[in-house]
mmCIF file of C-alpha atoms in Angstrom:
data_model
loop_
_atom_site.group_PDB
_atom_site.id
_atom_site.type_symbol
_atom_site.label_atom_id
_atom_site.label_comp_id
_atom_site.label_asym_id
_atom_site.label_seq_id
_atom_site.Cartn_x
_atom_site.Cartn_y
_atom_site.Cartn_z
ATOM 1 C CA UNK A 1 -52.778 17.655 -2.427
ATOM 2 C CA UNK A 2 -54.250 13.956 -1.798
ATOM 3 C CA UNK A 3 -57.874 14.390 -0.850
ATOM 4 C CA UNK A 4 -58.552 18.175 -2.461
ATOM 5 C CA UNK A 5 -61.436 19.648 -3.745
ATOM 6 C CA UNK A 6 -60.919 22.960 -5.562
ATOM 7 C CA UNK A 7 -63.659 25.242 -7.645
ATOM 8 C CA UNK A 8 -63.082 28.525 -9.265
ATOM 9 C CA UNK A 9 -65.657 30.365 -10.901
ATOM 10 C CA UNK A 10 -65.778 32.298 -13.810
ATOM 11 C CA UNK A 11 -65.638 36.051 -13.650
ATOM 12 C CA UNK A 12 -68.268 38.091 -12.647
ATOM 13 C CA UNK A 13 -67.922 41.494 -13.597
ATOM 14 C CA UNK A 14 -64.150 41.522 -12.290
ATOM 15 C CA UNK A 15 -64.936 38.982 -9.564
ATOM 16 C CA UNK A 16 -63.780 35.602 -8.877
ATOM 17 C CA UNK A 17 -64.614 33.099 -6.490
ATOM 18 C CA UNK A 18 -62.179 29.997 -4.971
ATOM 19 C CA UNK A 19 -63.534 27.554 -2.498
ATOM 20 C CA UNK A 20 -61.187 24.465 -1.951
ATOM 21 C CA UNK A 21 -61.518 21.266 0.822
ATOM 22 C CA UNK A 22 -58.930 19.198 1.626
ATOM 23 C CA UNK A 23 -59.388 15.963 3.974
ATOM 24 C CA UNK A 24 -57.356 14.535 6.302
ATOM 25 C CA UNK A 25 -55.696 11.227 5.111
ATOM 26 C CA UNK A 26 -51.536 9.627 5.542
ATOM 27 C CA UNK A 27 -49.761 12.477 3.891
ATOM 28 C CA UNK A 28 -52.044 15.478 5.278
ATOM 29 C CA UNK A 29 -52.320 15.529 8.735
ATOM 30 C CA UNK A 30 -54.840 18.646 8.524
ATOM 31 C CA UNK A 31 -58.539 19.227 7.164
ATOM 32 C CA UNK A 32 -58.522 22.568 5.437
ATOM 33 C CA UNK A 33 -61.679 24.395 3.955
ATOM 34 C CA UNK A 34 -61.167 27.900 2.664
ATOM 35 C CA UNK A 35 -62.704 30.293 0.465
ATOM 36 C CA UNK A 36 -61.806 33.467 -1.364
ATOM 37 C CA UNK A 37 -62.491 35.927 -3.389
ATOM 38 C CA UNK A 38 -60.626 38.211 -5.748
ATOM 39 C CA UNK A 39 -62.391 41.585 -7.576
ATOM 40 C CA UNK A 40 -60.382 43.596 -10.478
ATOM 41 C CA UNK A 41 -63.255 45.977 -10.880
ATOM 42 C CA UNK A 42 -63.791 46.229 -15.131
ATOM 43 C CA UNK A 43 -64.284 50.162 -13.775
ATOM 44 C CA UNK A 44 -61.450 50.679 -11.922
ATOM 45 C CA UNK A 45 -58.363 49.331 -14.500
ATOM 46 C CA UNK A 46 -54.994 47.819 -12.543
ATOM 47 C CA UNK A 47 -57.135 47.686 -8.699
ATOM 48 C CA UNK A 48 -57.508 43.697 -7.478
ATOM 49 C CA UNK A 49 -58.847 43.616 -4.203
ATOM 50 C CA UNK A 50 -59.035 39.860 -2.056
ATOM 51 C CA UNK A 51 -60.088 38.300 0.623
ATOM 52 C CA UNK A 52 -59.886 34.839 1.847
ATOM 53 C CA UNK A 53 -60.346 32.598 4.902
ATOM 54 C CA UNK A 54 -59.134 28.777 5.730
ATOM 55 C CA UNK A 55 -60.220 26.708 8.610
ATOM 56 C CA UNK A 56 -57.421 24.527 9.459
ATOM 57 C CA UNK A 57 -58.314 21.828 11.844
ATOM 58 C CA UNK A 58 -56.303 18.211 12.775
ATOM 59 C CA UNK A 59 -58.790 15.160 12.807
ATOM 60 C CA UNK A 60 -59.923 14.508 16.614
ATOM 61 C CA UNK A 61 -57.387 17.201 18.148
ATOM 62 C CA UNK A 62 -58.995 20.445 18.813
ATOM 63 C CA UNK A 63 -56.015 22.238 20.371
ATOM 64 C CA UNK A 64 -54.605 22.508 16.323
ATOM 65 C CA UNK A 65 -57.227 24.702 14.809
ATOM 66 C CA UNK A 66 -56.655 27.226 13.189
ATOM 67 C CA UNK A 67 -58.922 30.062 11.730
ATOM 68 C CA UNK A 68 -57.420 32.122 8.921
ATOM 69 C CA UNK A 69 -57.825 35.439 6.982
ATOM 70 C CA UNK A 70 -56.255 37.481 4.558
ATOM 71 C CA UNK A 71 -57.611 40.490 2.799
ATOM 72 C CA UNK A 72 -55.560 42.349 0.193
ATOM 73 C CA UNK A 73 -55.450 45.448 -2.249
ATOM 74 C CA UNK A 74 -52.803 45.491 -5.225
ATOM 75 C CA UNK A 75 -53.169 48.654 -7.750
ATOM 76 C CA UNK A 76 -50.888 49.043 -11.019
ATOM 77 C CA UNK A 77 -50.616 52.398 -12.504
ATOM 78 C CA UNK A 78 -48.272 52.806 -15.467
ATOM 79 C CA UNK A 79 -45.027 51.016 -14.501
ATOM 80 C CA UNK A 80 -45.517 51.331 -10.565
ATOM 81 C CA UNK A 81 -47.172 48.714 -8.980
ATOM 82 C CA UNK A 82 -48.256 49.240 -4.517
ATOM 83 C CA UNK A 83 -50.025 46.589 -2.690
ATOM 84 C CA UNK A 84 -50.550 46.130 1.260
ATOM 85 C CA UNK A 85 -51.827 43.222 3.100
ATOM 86 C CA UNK A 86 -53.582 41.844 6.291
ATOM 87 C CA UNK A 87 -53.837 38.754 7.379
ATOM 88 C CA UNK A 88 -54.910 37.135 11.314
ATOM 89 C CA UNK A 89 -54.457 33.751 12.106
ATOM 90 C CA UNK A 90 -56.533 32.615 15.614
ATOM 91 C CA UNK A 91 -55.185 29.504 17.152
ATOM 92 C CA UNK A 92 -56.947 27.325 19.459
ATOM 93 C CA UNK A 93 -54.391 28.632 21.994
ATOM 94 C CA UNK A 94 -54.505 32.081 22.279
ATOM 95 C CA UNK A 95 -50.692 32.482 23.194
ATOM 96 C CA UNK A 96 -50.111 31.651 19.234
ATOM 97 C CA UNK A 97 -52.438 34.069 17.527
ATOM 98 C CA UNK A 98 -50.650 35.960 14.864
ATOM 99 C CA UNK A 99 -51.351 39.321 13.403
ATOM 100 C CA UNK A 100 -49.285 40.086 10.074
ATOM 101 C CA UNK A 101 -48.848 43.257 7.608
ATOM 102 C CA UNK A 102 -47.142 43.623 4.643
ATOM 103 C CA UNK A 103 -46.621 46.148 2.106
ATOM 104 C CA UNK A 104 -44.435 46.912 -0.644
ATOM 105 C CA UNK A 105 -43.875 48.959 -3.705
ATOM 106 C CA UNK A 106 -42.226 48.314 -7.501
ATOM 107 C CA UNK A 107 -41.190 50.291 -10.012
ATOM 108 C CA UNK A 108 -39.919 49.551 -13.586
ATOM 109 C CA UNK A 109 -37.310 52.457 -14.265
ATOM 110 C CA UNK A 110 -37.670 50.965 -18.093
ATOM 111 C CA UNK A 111 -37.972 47.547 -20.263
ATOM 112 C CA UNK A 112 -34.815 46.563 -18.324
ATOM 113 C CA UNK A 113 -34.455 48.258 -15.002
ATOM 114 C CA UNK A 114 -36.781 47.751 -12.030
ATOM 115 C CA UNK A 115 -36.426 48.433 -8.531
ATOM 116 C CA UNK A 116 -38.367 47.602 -5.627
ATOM 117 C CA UNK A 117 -38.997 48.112 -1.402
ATOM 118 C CA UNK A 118 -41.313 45.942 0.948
ATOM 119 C CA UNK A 119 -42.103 45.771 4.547
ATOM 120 C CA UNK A 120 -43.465 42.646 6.612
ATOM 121 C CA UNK A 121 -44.682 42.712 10.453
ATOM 122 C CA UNK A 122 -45.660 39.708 12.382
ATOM 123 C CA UNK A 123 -46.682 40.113 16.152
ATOM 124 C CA UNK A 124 -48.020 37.524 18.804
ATOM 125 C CA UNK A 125 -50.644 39.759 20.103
ATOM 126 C CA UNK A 126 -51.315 37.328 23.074
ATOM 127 C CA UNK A 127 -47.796 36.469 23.931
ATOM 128 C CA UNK A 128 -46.369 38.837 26.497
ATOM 129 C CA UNK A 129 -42.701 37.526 25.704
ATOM 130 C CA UNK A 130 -42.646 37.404 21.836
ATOM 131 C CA UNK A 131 -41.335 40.812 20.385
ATOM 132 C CA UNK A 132 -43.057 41.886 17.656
ATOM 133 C CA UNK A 133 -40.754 40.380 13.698
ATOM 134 C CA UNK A 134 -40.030 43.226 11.307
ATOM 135 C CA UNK A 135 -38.775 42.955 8.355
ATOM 136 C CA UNK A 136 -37.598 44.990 4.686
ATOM 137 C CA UNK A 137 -35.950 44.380 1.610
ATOM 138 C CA UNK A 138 -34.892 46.461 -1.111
ATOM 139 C CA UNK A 139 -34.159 45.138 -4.590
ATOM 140 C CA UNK A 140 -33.164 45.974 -7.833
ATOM 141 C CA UNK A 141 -32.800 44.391 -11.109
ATOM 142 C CA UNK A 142 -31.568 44.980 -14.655
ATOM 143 C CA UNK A 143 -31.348 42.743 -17.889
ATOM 144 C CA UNK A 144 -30.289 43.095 -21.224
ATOM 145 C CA UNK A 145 -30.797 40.211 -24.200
ATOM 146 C CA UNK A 146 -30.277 37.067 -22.194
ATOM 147 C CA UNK A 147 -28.412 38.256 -19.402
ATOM 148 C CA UNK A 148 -30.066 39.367 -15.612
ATOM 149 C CA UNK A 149 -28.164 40.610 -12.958
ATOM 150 C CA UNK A 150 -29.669 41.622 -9.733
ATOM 151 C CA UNK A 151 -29.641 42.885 -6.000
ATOM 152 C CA UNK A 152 -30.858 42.984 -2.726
ATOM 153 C CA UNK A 153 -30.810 44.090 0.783
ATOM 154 C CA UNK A 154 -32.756 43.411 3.600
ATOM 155 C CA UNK A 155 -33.172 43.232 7.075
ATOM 156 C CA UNK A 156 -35.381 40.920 10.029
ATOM 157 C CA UNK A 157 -35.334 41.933 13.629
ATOM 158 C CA UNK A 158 -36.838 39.370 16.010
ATOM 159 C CA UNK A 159 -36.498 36.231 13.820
ATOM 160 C CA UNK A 160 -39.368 34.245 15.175
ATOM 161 C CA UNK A 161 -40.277 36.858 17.351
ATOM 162 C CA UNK A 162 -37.578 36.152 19.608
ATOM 163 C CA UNK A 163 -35.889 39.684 20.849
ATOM 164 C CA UNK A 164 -32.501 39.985 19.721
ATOM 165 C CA UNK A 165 -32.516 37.633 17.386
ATOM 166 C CA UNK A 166 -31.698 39.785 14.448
ATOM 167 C CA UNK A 167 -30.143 38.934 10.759
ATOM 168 C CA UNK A 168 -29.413 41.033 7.753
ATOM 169 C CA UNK A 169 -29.136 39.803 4.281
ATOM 170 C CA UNK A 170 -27.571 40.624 0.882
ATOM 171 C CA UNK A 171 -27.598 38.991 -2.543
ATOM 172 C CA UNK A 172 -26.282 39.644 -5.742
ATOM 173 C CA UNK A 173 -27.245 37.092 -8.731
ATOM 174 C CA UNK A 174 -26.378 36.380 -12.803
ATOM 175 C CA UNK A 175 -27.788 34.469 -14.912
ATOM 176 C CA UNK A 176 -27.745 33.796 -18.545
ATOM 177 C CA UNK A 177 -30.070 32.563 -21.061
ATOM 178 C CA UNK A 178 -28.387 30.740 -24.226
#
């Protein structure tokens, strides 16, 4: 964006570090600093673990922060690859507070089959009258020379956090490379 600072380090040992700043200005209405951190421990082959934070704040209006964090942990092993997250978002009005965790798990059958299943959970901690968002998907894939074809199916209950507000979803897709 207009306005950003962003540094990445080098790796040390496995780790990197991110720090970024971005200043308010016409198009972003938001200063943001964050930092994170990613480790693929050379010890430990296919583990990344991360953690980052953001502090999201509006120029002069201190009802808009926002402190973020996320920490993750993502292992491959052979042709399976698991990884669950965490992340908390603290508003300046505690009624909006968010508390989210996801997880999900892929595996690749072979060169051209994969299938995979994830799980996502948002709740309002704070807010007596928000019901708690779940949601899952289930996908698969397969593709020979140039051609893909894929599928999914997947669920949400509480869009928004709103109870009863429910949608399920299915896809099917084709493409072609020439």
């Amino acid at each position: 964006g207009n306005n950003m600072f962003v540094y990445s380090s080098p790796s040390f040992g496995g780790a990197v570090v991110t720090a970024s700043y971005g200043q308010a200005d016409g198009t972003i209405v938001n200063s943001q600093t964050s930092y994170a951190i990613a480790f693929s421990p050379e010890m430990v082959d296919g583990l990344t673990v991360g953690y980052a934070v953001q502090d999201d704040t509006a120029t002069g209006v201190a009802t808009s922060a926002v402190d973020e964090n996320t920490m993750y942990v993502k292992y491959v092993y052979g042709s399976i690859t698991a990884g669950y997250q965490v992340s908390d978002a603290d508003n300046a009005t505690d009624s909006e507070n968010m508390e989210s965790t996801g997880m999900a798990i892929s595996y690749a059958i072979s060169d051209e089959m994969s299938i995979s299943y994830g799980t996502h959970e948002v709740e309002t901690p704070n807010d007596a009258a928000d019901e708690d968002q779940k949601a899952s998907l289930l996908s698969a894939s397969y593709t020979s020379g140039g051609m893909s074809i894929s599928a999914s199916a997947g669920s949400v209950d509480n869009v928004g956090n709103v109870g009863t507000t429910d949608k399920d979803t299915y896809e099917i897709s084709m493409s072609f490379a020439f």
